[in-house]
Short mmCIF file of C-alpha atoms and ligand atoms in Angstrom, two decimals:
data_model
loop_
_atom_site.label_atom_id
_atom_site.label_comp_id
_atom_site.label_asym_id
_atom_site.label_seq_id
_atom_site.Cartn_x
_atom_site.Cartn_y
_atom_site.Cartn_z
CA MET R 1171 1.35 11.26 -44.91
CA ASN R 1172 -0.68 14.08 -43.33
CA ALA R 1173 -2.81 16.40 -45.45
CA ILE R 1174 -5.08 19.21 -44.28
CA ASP R 1175 -8.69 19.19 -45.47
CA LYS R 1176 -10.68 22.34 -46.24
CA ALA R 1177 -12.07 22.34 -42.68
CA GLY R 1178 -8.48 22.45 -41.39
CA GLY R 1179 -8.75 18.92 -40.06
CA LYS R 1180 -5.76 16.65 -40.68
CA PHE R 1181 -6.17 13.39 -42.56
CA ALA R 1182 -3.96 10.66 -44.01
CA ASN R 1183 -4.33 9.11 -47.44
CA LEU R 1184 -4.07 5.38 -47.97
CA SER R 1185 -3.94 3.78 -51.39
CA CYS R 1186 -4.18 -0.02 -51.78
CA GLY R 1187 -4.04 -1.06 -55.43
CA ASP R 1188 -7.00 0.60 -57.09
CA LYS R 1189 -8.57 1.49 -53.72
CA GLN R 1190 -8.09 4.84 -52.03
CA THR R 1191 -9.22 5.93 -48.58
CA THR R 1192 -8.61 8.87 -46.30
CA MET R 1193 -8.35 8.54 -42.54
CA PRO R 1194 -9.03 11.39 -40.14
CA VAL R 1195 -5.95 12.22 -38.05
CA ARG R 1196 -6.60 13.08 -34.40
CA SER R 1197 -4.23 14.79 -32.01
CA GLY R 1198 -4.10 14.28 -28.26
CA THR R 1199 -2.92 16.70 -25.58
CA ILE R 1200 0.63 15.33 -25.86
CA GLY R 1201 2.08 12.30 -27.66
CA PRO R 1202 1.67 10.84 -31.16
CA ASP R 1203 -1.30 11.64 -33.39
CA VAL R 1204 -3.56 8.75 -34.41
CA MET R 1205 -5.00 7.80 -37.78
CA ASP R 1206 -8.63 6.74 -37.37
CA ILE R 1207 -8.74 3.48 -39.36
CA GLY R 1208 -12.37 2.68 -38.53
CA LYS R 1209 -13.43 2.91 -42.20
CA VAL R 1210 -10.40 1.23 -43.78
CA TYR R 1211 -12.10 -2.17 -44.19
CA ALA R 1212 -15.32 -0.62 -45.53
CA ASN R 1213 -13.37 1.52 -48.03
CA THR R 1214 -10.61 -0.93 -49.05
CA GLY R 1215 -11.84 -4.42 -48.16
CA MET R 1216 -8.59 -4.86 -46.19
CA PHE R 1217 -7.93 -5.16 -42.45
CA THR R 1218 -4.97 -3.54 -40.75
CA TYR R 1219 -2.62 -6.08 -39.14
CA ASP R 1220 -0.78 -5.41 -35.87
CA PRO R 1221 -0.36 -8.47 -33.57
CA GLY R 1222 0.66 -7.24 -30.12
CA PHE R 1223 -0.75 -3.78 -30.98
CA THR R 1224 2.72 -2.26 -31.37
CA SER R 1225 1.30 0.65 -33.41
CA THR R 1226 -2.38 0.53 -32.46
CA ALA R 1227 -4.33 2.74 -30.06
CA ASN R 1228 -7.50 1.01 -28.83
CA CYS R 1229 -9.05 4.03 -27.09
CA SER R 1230 -8.65 7.64 -26.14
CA SER R 1231 -7.90 8.16 -22.47
CA LYS R 1232 -7.28 10.99 -20.00
CA ILE R 1233 -5.79 8.84 -17.28
CA THR R 1234 -2.11 8.01 -17.86
CA TYR R 1235 0.50 9.20 -20.32
CA ILE R 1236 3.81 7.46 -21.06
CA ASP R 1237 6.66 8.78 -23.21
CA GLY R 1238 8.80 5.69 -23.78
CA ASP R 1239 11.70 7.57 -25.37
CA GLU R 1240 11.94 10.18 -22.62
CA GLY R 1241 11.10 7.82 -19.74
CA VAL R 1242 8.07 9.90 -18.70
CA LEU R 1243 5.04 8.58 -16.76
CA LEU R 1244 2.18 10.92 -15.79
CA TYR R 1245 -0.97 10.05 -13.81
CA ARG R 1246 -3.59 12.63 -14.88
CA GLY R 1247 -0.66 14.90 -15.82
CA TYR R 1248 1.30 14.54 -12.55
CA PRO R 1249 4.84 13.03 -12.89
CA ILE R 1250 5.22 9.65 -11.17
CA GLU R 1251 8.37 10.84 -9.40
CA GLN R 1252 6.44 13.65 -7.66
CA LEU R 1253 3.51 11.42 -6.75
CA ALA R 1254 5.81 8.69 -5.40
CA LYS R 1255 7.60 11.19 -3.18
CA GLN R 1256 4.73 13.50 -2.13
CA SER R 1257 1.44 11.62 -2.47
CA SER R 1258 -0.06 8.45 -1.01
CA HIS R 1259 -1.50 5.42 -2.80
CA LEU R 1260 -5.03 6.24 -1.69
CA GLU R 1261 -4.67 9.83 -2.95
CA ALA R 1262 -3.33 8.42 -6.24
CA CYS R 1263 -6.41 6.14 -6.37
CA TYR R 1264 -8.64 9.21 -6.03
CA LEU R 1265 -6.62 11.04 -8.70
CA LEU R 1266 -6.82 8.16 -11.18
CA LEU R 1267 -10.54 7.65 -10.55
CA HIS R 1268 -11.70 11.29 -10.48
CA GLY R 1269 -9.07 13.09 -12.59
CA GLU R 1270 -8.03 15.68 -10.01
CA LEU R 1271 -6.11 15.67 -6.73
CA PRO R 1272 -8.64 15.76 -3.86
CA THR R 1273 -9.15 18.63 -1.46
CA ALA R 1274 -8.61 17.70 2.18
CA ALA R 1275 -12.38 17.22 2.61
CA GLN R 1276 -12.70 15.14 -0.57
CA PHE R 1277 -9.80 12.93 0.47
CA GLU R 1278 -11.20 12.42 3.98
CA GLU R 1279 -14.56 11.36 2.52
CA PHE R 1280 -12.85 8.99 0.05
CA ARG R 1281 -10.59 7.56 2.75
CA SER R 1282 -13.57 7.00 5.05
CA ILE R 1283 -15.60 5.24 2.32
CA VAL R 1284 -12.72 2.98 1.24
CA THR R 1285 -11.81 2.18 4.85
CA ARG R 1286 -15.37 1.04 5.56
CA HIS R 1287 -15.41 -1.25 2.55
CA THR R 1288 -12.26 -3.18 3.49
CA MET R 1289 -14.10 -6.14 5.05
CA VAL R 1290 -15.29 -8.92 2.75
CA HIS R 1291 -18.48 -10.97 3.18
CA GLU R 1292 -17.80 -13.56 5.91
CA GLN R 1293 -18.86 -16.30 3.48
CA MET R 1294 -15.72 -15.50 1.46
CA THR R 1295 -13.68 -17.31 4.13
CA ARG R 1296 -15.55 -20.53 3.17
CA PHE R 1297 -14.58 -19.87 -0.45
CA PHE R 1298 -10.90 -19.88 0.51
CA THR R 1299 -11.05 -23.24 2.29
CA GLY R 1300 -11.81 -24.87 -1.06
CA PHE R 1301 -8.26 -24.14 -2.24
CA ARG R 1302 -5.22 -26.32 -1.51
CA ARG R 1303 -2.86 -24.63 0.96
CA ASP R 1304 -0.12 -24.68 -1.69
CA ALA R 1305 -2.27 -22.96 -4.33
CA HIS R 1306 -0.45 -20.03 -5.92
CA PRO R 1307 -1.87 -16.83 -4.37
CA MET R 1308 -2.52 -15.46 -7.87
CA ALA R 1309 -4.75 -18.47 -8.56
CA ILE R 1310 -6.64 -17.67 -5.36
CA MET R 1311 -6.93 -14.00 -6.38
CA CYS R 1312 -8.33 -14.89 -9.82
CA GLY R 1313 -10.99 -17.02 -8.12
CA SER R 1314 -11.82 -14.87 -5.14
CA VAL R 1315 -12.01 -11.52 -6.96
CA GLY R 1316 -14.26 -13.04 -9.62
CA ALA R 1317 -16.37 -14.45 -6.78
CA LEU R 1318 -17.04 -10.93 -5.46
CA SER R 1319 -19.65 -10.65 -8.23
CA ALA R 1320 -21.52 -13.41 -6.41
CA PHE R 1321 -21.75 -11.26 -3.30
CA TYR R 1322 -22.20 -7.65 -4.36
CA HIS R 1323 -25.18 -7.71 -6.69
CA ASP R 1324 -26.00 -4.11 -5.74
CA SER R 1325 -22.94 -2.83 -7.63
CA THR R 1326 -22.90 -4.84 -10.83
CA ASP R 1327 -25.18 -2.70 -13.02
CA ILE R 1328 -22.52 -0.97 -15.12
CA HIS R 1329 -25.05 1.54 -16.52
CA ASP R 1330 -25.72 3.02 -13.07
CA PRO R 1331 -23.05 5.62 -12.20
CA LYS R 1332 -23.68 5.15 -8.48
CA GLN R 1333 -23.12 1.40 -8.77
CA ARG R 1334 -19.99 1.97 -10.86
CA MET R 1335 -18.55 4.13 -8.09
CA ILE R 1336 -19.55 1.70 -5.31
CA ALA R 1337 -17.92 -1.16 -7.21
CA SER R 1338 -14.79 0.97 -7.69
CA HIS R 1339 -14.61 1.73 -3.97
CA ARG R 1340 -15.24 -1.91 -3.06
CA LEU R 1341 -12.48 -3.20 -5.33
CA ILE R 1342 -9.88 -0.67 -4.16
CA ALA R 1343 -10.85 -1.46 -0.56
CA LYS R 1344 -11.16 -5.24 -0.72
CA MET R 1345 -8.19 -6.21 -2.87
CA PRO R 1346 -5.71 -5.81 0.03
CA THR R 1347 -8.00 -7.85 2.30
CA LEU R 1348 -8.31 -10.69 -0.22
CA ALA R 1349 -4.56 -10.54 -0.96
CA ALA R 1350 -3.73 -10.78 2.73
CA MET R 1351 -6.19 -13.67 3.10
CA ALA R 1352 -4.50 -15.46 0.20
CA PHE R 1353 -1.15 -15.05 1.94
CA LYS R 1354 -2.45 -16.13 5.37
CA TYR R 1355 -4.16 -19.16 3.82
CA SER R 1356 -0.91 -20.21 2.14
CA VAL R 1357 1.00 -20.13 5.45
CA GLY R 1358 -1.76 -21.76 7.49
CA GLN R 1359 -2.36 -18.76 9.73
CA PRO R 1360 -5.78 -17.30 10.66
CA PHE R 1361 -7.13 -14.42 8.61
CA ILE R 1362 -6.57 -11.01 10.21
CA TYR R 1363 -9.40 -8.50 9.89
CA PRO R 1364 -8.74 -5.03 8.49
CA ARG R 1365 -8.32 -2.18 10.97
CA ASN R 1366 -10.03 1.16 10.34
CA ASP R 1367 -7.44 3.11 12.32
CA LEU R 1368 -4.61 2.32 9.89
CA ASP R 1369 -3.71 3.78 6.49
CA TYR R 1370 -3.91 1.65 3.35
CA ALA R 1371 -0.40 0.19 3.33
CA SER R 1372 -0.17 -0.20 7.12
CA ASN R 1373 -3.51 -2.01 7.17
CA PHE R 1374 -2.33 -4.37 4.44
CA MET R 1375 0.89 -5.13 6.32
CA GLN R 1376 -0.95 -5.87 9.56
CA MET R 1377 -3.43 -8.15 7.75
CA CYS R 1378 -0.43 -10.02 6.31
CA PHE R 1379 1.98 -10.12 9.24
CA ALA R 1380 -0.05 -9.74 12.45
CA VAL R 1381 -1.03 -12.84 14.45
CA PRO R 1382 -3.82 -13.01 17.05
CA CYS R 1383 -1.39 -13.97 19.81
CA GLU R 1384 0.43 -10.65 20.14
CA PRO R 1385 0.20 -6.97 19.17
CA TYR R 1386 1.66 -6.06 15.77
CA HIS R 1387 3.43 -2.74 15.29
CA VAL R 1388 3.76 -1.46 11.73
CA ASN R 1389 7.17 0.01 10.94
CA PRO R 1390 6.22 3.41 9.43
CA VAL R 1391 9.30 3.49 7.17
CA LEU R 1392 8.39 0.10 5.69
CA ALA R 1393 4.70 1.02 5.36
CA ARG R 1394 5.67 4.22 3.54
CA ALA R 1395 7.93 2.23 1.23
CA LEU R 1396 5.13 -0.23 0.45
CA ASP R 1397 2.71 2.66 -0.14
CA ARG R 1398 5.21 4.16 -2.60
CA ILE R 1399 5.50 0.79 -4.38
CA PHE R 1400 1.70 0.75 -4.70
CA ILE R 1401 1.77 4.24 -6.26
CA LEU R 1402 4.41 3.14 -8.79
CA HIS R 1403 2.25 0.19 -9.88
CA ALA R 1404 -1.14 1.92 -9.83
CA ASP R 1405 -1.62 2.46 -13.57
CA HIS R 1406 0.31 2.27 -16.81
CA GLU R 1407 -1.79 3.26 -19.85
CA GLN R 1408 -3.01 0.41 -22.08
CA ASN R 1409 -0.77 -2.44 -20.85
CA ALA R 1410 -1.84 -6.03 -21.40
CA SER R 1411 -3.87 -6.46 -18.21
CA THR R 1412 -5.56 -3.06 -18.50
CA SER R 1413 -6.47 -3.84 -22.12
CA THR R 1414 -7.86 -7.16 -20.85
CA VAL R 1415 -10.02 -5.33 -18.31
CA ARG R 1416 -11.24 -2.95 -21.02
CA LEU R 1417 -12.00 -5.77 -23.47
CA ALA R 1418 -13.87 -7.76 -20.82
CA GLY R 1419 -15.74 -4.61 -19.80
CA SER R 1420 -16.66 -3.81 -23.41
CA SER R 1421 -19.04 -6.79 -23.40
CA GLY R 1422 -20.89 -5.36 -20.38
CA ALA R 1423 -19.37 -7.82 -17.89
CA ASN R 1424 -19.54 -6.70 -14.26
CA PRO R 1425 -16.50 -4.89 -12.81
CA PHE R 1426 -15.52 -7.73 -10.43
CA ALA R 1427 -15.34 -10.19 -13.36
CA CYS R 1428 -13.35 -7.64 -15.41
CA ILE R 1429 -10.79 -7.14 -12.65
CA ALA R 1430 -10.49 -10.93 -12.26
CA ALA R 1431 -9.68 -11.07 -15.99
CA GLY R 1432 -7.03 -8.39 -15.48
CA ILE R 1433 -5.50 -10.39 -12.62
CA ALA R 1434 -5.28 -13.47 -14.83
CA CYS R 1435 -3.47 -11.51 -17.54
CA LEU R 1436 -1.12 -9.77 -15.09
CA TRP R 1437 0.02 -13.18 -13.81
CA GLY R 1438 2.04 -13.88 -16.97
CA PRO R 1439 5.86 -13.68 -16.57
CA ALA R 1440 6.10 -11.28 -19.53
CA HIS R 1441 3.89 -8.84 -17.58
CA GLY R 1442 3.20 -8.62 -13.85
CA GLY R 1443 4.69 -12.03 -13.18
CA ALA R 1444 8.10 -10.59 -14.09
CA ASN R 1445 8.81 -9.40 -10.52
CA GLU R 1446 8.56 -13.00 -9.29
CA ALA R 1447 10.56 -14.21 -12.32
CA ALA R 1448 13.21 -11.50 -11.87
CA LEU R 1449 13.92 -12.47 -8.26
CA LYS R 1450 14.08 -16.16 -9.24
CA MET R 1451 16.53 -15.16 -12.00
CA LEU R 1452 18.74 -13.28 -9.49
CA GLU R 1453 18.62 -16.31 -7.15
CA GLU R 1454 19.57 -18.58 -10.08
CA ILE R 1455 22.53 -16.31 -10.95
CA GLY R 1456 23.41 -16.35 -7.26
CA ASP R 1457 26.79 -14.64 -7.54
CA VAL R 1458 28.26 -11.82 -9.63
CA LYS R 1459 30.75 -14.28 -11.12
CA ASN R 1460 27.86 -16.04 -12.91
CA ILE R 1461 26.45 -12.88 -14.51
CA LYS R 1462 28.44 -12.89 -17.74
CA GLY R 1463 27.36 -16.45 -18.59
CA PHE R 1464 23.74 -15.67 -17.81
CA VAL R 1465 23.75 -12.50 -19.92
CA ALA R 1466 25.24 -14.48 -22.80
CA ARG R 1467 22.35 -16.93 -22.58
CA ALA R 1468 19.79 -14.09 -22.35
CA LYS R 1469 21.19 -12.75 -25.63
CA ASP R 1470 20.94 -16.14 -27.31
CA LYS R 1471 17.47 -16.52 -28.83
CA ASN R 1472 17.76 -20.31 -28.73
CA SER R 1473 18.27 -20.33 -24.97
CA GLY R 1474 14.65 -19.26 -24.41
CA GLN R 1475 16.02 -17.20 -21.51
CA ARG R 1476 15.43 -13.47 -21.07
CA LEU R 1477 16.74 -10.96 -18.59
CA MET R 1478 13.62 -10.75 -16.43
CA GLY R 1479 12.91 -7.21 -15.24
CA PHE R 1480 14.57 -5.84 -18.38
CA GLY R 1481 12.95 -4.42 -21.51
CA HIS R 1482 9.59 -2.84 -22.13
CA ARG R 1483 7.18 -2.46 -25.03
CA VAL R 1484 6.98 1.30 -24.51
CA TYR R 1485 10.02 2.41 -22.49
CA LYS R 1486 13.03 2.55 -24.81
CA ASN R 1487 14.73 4.49 -22.05
CA TYR R 1488 14.98 3.90 -18.32
CA ASP R 1489 11.59 3.07 -16.72
CA PRO R 1490 11.09 6.06 -14.36
CA ARG R 1491 9.53 3.68 -11.83
CA ALA R 1492 12.70 1.55 -11.73
CA LYS R 1493 14.73 4.52 -10.45
CA VAL R 1494 12.28 5.14 -7.58
CA MET R 1495 12.12 1.39 -6.90
CA GLN R 1496 15.91 1.23 -6.66
CA GLU R 1497 15.95 4.13 -4.16
CA THR R 1498 13.19 2.41 -2.16
CA CYS R 1499 15.25 -0.78 -2.22
CA TYR R 1500 18.19 0.99 -0.58
CA GLU R 1501 15.91 2.68 1.98
CA VAL R 1502 14.20 -0.56 3.05
CA LEU R 1503 17.40 -2.61 3.25
CA LYS R 1504 19.07 0.18 5.28
CA THR R 1505 16.07 0.46 7.65
CA LEU R 1506 16.08 -3.28 8.19
CA GLY R 1507 19.88 -3.51 8.38
CA ILE R 1508 19.83 -6.14 5.64
CA LYS R 1509 22.76 -6.70 3.29
CA ASP R 1510 21.10 -8.67 0.48
CA PRO R 1511 23.72 -10.23 -1.82
CA LEU R 1512 21.06 -10.30 -4.54
CA LEU R 1513 21.17 -6.50 -4.59
CA ASP R 1514 24.86 -6.68 -5.46
CA VAL R 1515 24.02 -9.19 -8.20
CA ALA R 1516 21.22 -6.92 -9.49
CA MET R 1517 23.43 -3.80 -9.50
CA GLU R 1518 26.28 -5.61 -11.28
CA LEU R 1519 23.85 -7.22 -13.75
CA GLU R 1520 22.35 -3.82 -14.52
CA GLN R 1521 25.77 -2.30 -15.16
CA ILE R 1522 26.89 -5.16 -17.40
CA ALA R 1523 23.62 -5.14 -19.37
CA LEU R 1524 23.54 -1.35 -19.77
CA HIS R 1525 27.01 -1.44 -21.35
CA ASP R 1526 26.35 -4.49 -23.55
CA GLU R 1527 25.83 -3.76 -27.27
CA TYR R 1528 22.86 -6.19 -27.47
CA PHE R 1529 20.87 -4.40 -24.78
CA ILE R 1530 21.94 -0.96 -25.99
CA GLU R 1531 20.93 -1.70 -29.58
CA LYS R 1532 17.58 -3.19 -28.52
CA LYS R 1533 17.05 -0.36 -25.97
CA LEU R 1534 16.54 -2.75 -23.09
CA TYR R 1535 16.61 -1.06 -19.68
CA PRO R 1536 15.57 -2.19 -16.21
CA ASN R 1537 11.80 -1.91 -15.75
CA VAL R 1538 9.64 -1.59 -12.67
CA ASP R 1539 10.00 -5.32 -11.94
CA PHE R 1540 13.79 -5.44 -11.79
CA TYR R 1541 14.25 -4.21 -8.21
CA SER R 1542 10.78 -4.79 -6.81
CA GLY R 1543 11.42 -8.41 -5.89
CA ILE R 1544 14.39 -7.50 -3.67
CA VAL R 1545 12.33 -4.86 -1.84
CA LEU R 1546 9.25 -7.04 -1.43
CA ARG R 1547 11.32 -9.95 -0.10
CA ALA R 1548 12.98 -7.60 2.39
CA LEU R 1549 9.50 -6.44 3.50
CA GLY R 1550 8.72 -10.05 4.38
CA PHE R 1551 6.64 -11.18 1.38
CA PRO R 1552 7.32 -14.56 -0.24
CA THR R 1553 8.08 -14.54 -3.98
CA SER R 1554 4.65 -16.00 -4.73
CA MET R 1555 3.03 -12.82 -3.35
CA PHE R 1556 4.96 -10.36 -5.54
CA THR R 1557 2.47 -10.31 -8.42
CA VAL R 1558 -0.43 -10.26 -5.96
CA LEU R 1559 0.93 -6.96 -4.61
CA PHE R 1560 1.20 -5.70 -8.17
CA ALA R 1561 -2.49 -6.61 -8.65
CA VAL R 1562 -3.49 -4.85 -5.41
CA ALA R 1563 -1.84 -1.65 -6.62
CA ARG R 1564 -2.99 -1.92 -10.24
CA THR R 1565 -6.63 -2.29 -9.22
CA ALA R 1566 -6.80 1.52 -9.00
CA GLY R 1567 -5.73 1.86 -12.65
CA TRP R 1568 -7.79 -1.06 -13.87
CA ILE R 1569 -11.00 0.26 -12.33
CA ALA R 1570 -10.34 3.86 -13.45
CA GLN R 1571 -9.74 2.64 -17.01
CA TRP R 1572 -12.80 0.34 -16.86
CA LYS R 1573 -14.98 3.25 -15.67
CA GLU R 1574 -13.58 5.54 -18.40
CA MET R 1575 -14.31 2.86 -21.00
CA VAL R 1576 -17.91 2.32 -19.81
CA GLU R 1577 -18.49 6.09 -19.85
CA ASP R 1578 -16.84 6.62 -23.28
CA PRO R 1579 -19.52 7.11 -25.98
CA GLU R 1580 -17.00 5.98 -28.61
CA GLN R 1581 -16.53 2.55 -27.02
CA LYS R 1582 -18.37 -0.56 -28.27
CA ILE R 1583 -17.72 -4.25 -27.78
CA GLY R 1584 -14.12 -5.03 -28.71
CA ARG R 1585 -14.07 -7.50 -31.60
CA PRO R 1586 -10.77 -7.62 -33.57
CA ARG R 1587 -10.58 -9.40 -36.98
CA GLN R 1588 -7.78 -11.65 -38.31
CA LEU R 1589 -5.66 -12.70 -41.25
CA TYR R 1590 -6.98 -16.21 -41.97
CA VAL R 1591 -4.20 -18.61 -43.00
CA GLY R 1592 -6.04 -21.90 -42.38
CA ALA R 1593 -7.52 -24.47 -44.78
CA PRO R 1594 -9.69 -23.24 -47.67
CA LYS R 1595 -13.30 -24.47 -47.84
CA ARG R 1596 -13.40 -28.27 -48.27
CA GLU R 1597 -15.97 -31.14 -48.11
CA TYR R 1598 -16.48 -33.41 -45.07
CA THR R 1599 -15.28 -37.00 -45.59
CA ASP R 1600 -16.56 -40.10 -43.83
CA VAL R 1601 -14.12 -41.72 -41.42
CA ALA R 1602 -14.00 -44.79 -43.65
CA MET R 1603 -12.51 -42.63 -46.39
CA ARG R 1604 -9.74 -41.20 -44.23
CA VAL R 1605 -6.34 -42.84 -44.36
C1 LIG J 2433 5.45 -4.96 -17.14
O1 LIG J 2433 3.04 -2.79 -20.85
C2 LIG J 2433 3.27 -2.33 -19.66
O2 LIG J 2433 3.18 -1.15 -19.41
C3 LIG J 2433 3.68 -3.40 -18.64
C4 LIG J 2433 4.10 -2.85 -17.27
C5 LIG J 2433 2.95 -2.24 -16.52
O3 LIG J 2433 3.22 -1.45 -15.60
O4 LIG J 2433 1.79 -2.64 -16.77
O5 LIG J 2433 5.14 -1.90 -17.43
C6 LIG J 2433 4.62 -3.99 -16.39
O6 LIG J 2433 4.90 -5.91 -17.64
C7 LIG J 2433 6.92 -4.67 -17.33
C8 LIG J 2433 7.63 -5.73 -18.23
C9 LIG J 2433 7.93 -6.94 -17.36
N1 LIG J 2433 8.41 -8.06 -18.18
C10 LIG J 2433 9.70 -8.46 -18.11
O7 LIG J 2433 10.59 -7.90 -17.47
C11 LIG J 2433 9.97 -9.74 -18.89
C12 LIG J 2433 11.27 -9.56 -19.70
N2 LIG J 2433 10.98 -8.58 -20.74
C13 LIG J 2433 10.54 -9.04 -22.02
O8 LIG J 2433 9.94 -10.25 -22.12
C14 LIG J 2433 10.13 -7.93 -22.99
O9 LIG J 2433 11.06 -6.94 -22.89
C15 LIG J 2433 8.74 -7.35 -22.84
C16 LIG J 2433 7.68 -8.40 -22.87
C17 LIG J 2433 8.63 -6.58 -21.59
C18 LIG J 2433 8.52 -6.40 -24.04
O10 LIG J 2433 8.53 -7.18 -25.16
P1 LIG J 2433 8.30 -6.53 -26.63
O11 LIG J 2433 8.11 -5.09 -26.59
O12 LIG J 2433 7.26 -7.32 -27.30
O13 LIG J 2433 9.69 -6.70 -27.25
P2 LIG J 2433 10.12 -8.02 -27.97
O14 LIG J 2433 9.75 -9.22 -27.14
O15 LIG J 2433 9.65 -7.95 -29.38
O16 LIG J 2433 11.70 -7.86 -27.89
C19 LIG J 2433 12.36 -7.00 -28.80
C20 LIG J 2433 13.73 -7.62 -28.93
C21 LIG J 2433 13.65 -9.12 -29.24
O17 LIG J 2433 14.83 -9.43 -29.96
P3 LIG J 2433 14.68 -9.47 -31.62
O18 LIG J 2433 13.56 -10.44 -31.92
O19 LIG J 2433 14.39 -8.05 -32.04
O20 LIG J 2433 16.04 -9.96 -32.06
O21 LIG J 2433 14.42 -7.51 -27.68
C22 LIG J 2433 14.66 -8.81 -27.15
C23 LIG J 2433 13.76 -9.78 -27.89
O22 LIG J 2433 14.33 -11.07 -27.95
N3 LIG J 2433 14.33 -8.73 -25.73
C24 LIG J 2433 15.05 -9.27 -24.75
C25 LIG J 2433 14.38 -8.91 -23.57
N4 LIG J 2433 13.30 -8.18 -23.87
C26 LIG J 2433 13.27 -8.08 -25.21
N5 LIG J 2433 16.17 -10.04 -24.77
C27 LIG J 2433 16.64 -10.42 -23.54
N6 LIG J 2433 16.06 -10.10 -22.36
C28 LIG J 2433 14.92 -9.35 -22.33
N7 LIG J 2433 14.36 -9.04 -21.18
#
C-alpha cells in the first residue's frame, strides 16, 4: 500500500508480526513502480522470497522497456517495429550501447571501428581444432568466446571506460566471425575471413556460406531479412541470459567471460534454445493432422511436453517480435520460392492454440522463437546454429547491459539469500556408527 511521506516521496509499509518497516517506492519513466526492499532483512529479520524473480527488479536500466500486457518492446524508447523496418542491426547496436541514434558521422565511425575488429587472433583457429567436428556450435561458442579473454588483455580492465568500449566493439564485431567459424568447423569447410566491404549481416552470411573455390554473392533481400532478425533479438530487458551477464559482471569478471556466461544460459530450451526446439517440435508434428494430439499433450502437465515457441514470462499478449518474424518468414520463403510445409503446420498450430481455452487462460502466445526456426532454415542455417544466431544478435544487448551495470553506482556484487529447508545442525558420526 503506497503512502506519501512528508517530503512527498512515496513509500510502502510492511508489517510482519511485531516488526514494521517502510520501503521507499521509486517510479520509472514508464512501467510499474518498485518497492526498495534493501532494508527489509535488517528491519524485519526476514528475506523476501521470489524464485524465478517473477516480481523482482534487480536493477534500474535505461536500455529496454517491455510492456507484457500491451505487447510493447522499446530499445532506448524506440518501438521495435520501427527499428526492425527502418534501422539496421549495427545502428541498433550503437543505440543500445550509447543511448541515442547516431548521426551519419557517428554511425560511420562506429561502423568503421566494428568492421576493423571483425578478425579474430589467428591462434583462435588452433583453439577450434580441439573440438570434435560434431560438437554443438553453442558448446564451441561458450568455449571460444570465453577464450577471447586469453587474447585481448588490453580490454579486460572493467574500470577503464576506454577498455570497456574497446571490449564492447570487439565482442559486437567478433561474435559473427566466431559463429561462422563454429558453423564452418561443423561442416568441415575452411574458415572464411570477414570482408570489410560488406555490411554486418552480409559479412556474416559470406563467412558462413562462401567457399574459397568460387565467388559468393549475397542475396540482398536475405541479408536484409537476417539483419532484421538480428535487430529483433538484440536486447530484451532483464531476461535470463542478460541477468546472467549482469551477475557475472557484478563480481568484476572481464566482459568476454561475462558474455560466455550469457551464451551458456541462452542455450537452454526454455530461453534461446527454444528456436531450435520449436523447429524440432514442428518437424515432430510433421503434418497438420497431428496438431490436435500434440496440443493435447502440451496441455497435459504429465507429458513433460510444452508448445515450444509459445508463452513468455513477460508477454501476456502477442510478442511484438513474433509478428515481424512471421512477416520476415513470408518474405524469405517468397524470395527463395520455397513452400515449407512446416509453415503451414506452424500457422495451423498457432490458430488452434490461440483459440484453445488452456492457452487463452494462461495467456500463452507465440514468442520470438516460434517462427524464427522456419526463417533461419530457409536462409540455409542448420537447426544447431539457430541459438548461435540468437547469441550473435543478443551480444549487443548483453554488452550494453553489462556496461550499464559496471557504470551504475548502485550496483554491487549480486549475492541472493535463500530459504533454508535442509537438515538442522547435527553431530558428525563415525562410519562405524552408520547403518
Ligand atoms: C525467450 O525472458 C525473455 O525475455 C526471454 C526472451 C528474450 O528475448 O530474451 O524473450 C527469449 O526465451 C522466449 C521464450 C522461449 N521459450 C519457449 O518458447 C519455451 C516454451 N515456453 C515456456 O517454457 C514458458 O512459457 C516460458 C519459459 C517461456 C515462460 O515460463 P514462465 O513465465 O515461468 O511460465 P510458467 O512456466 O510458470 O508457465 C505458466 C503456466 C504453467 O502452467 P500452470 O503451472 O500455471 O498450470 O503456463 C504453462 C505452464 O505449464 N505453460 C505452457 C507453456 N508455457 C507455459 N504450457 C504449454 N506450453 C508452453 N509453451
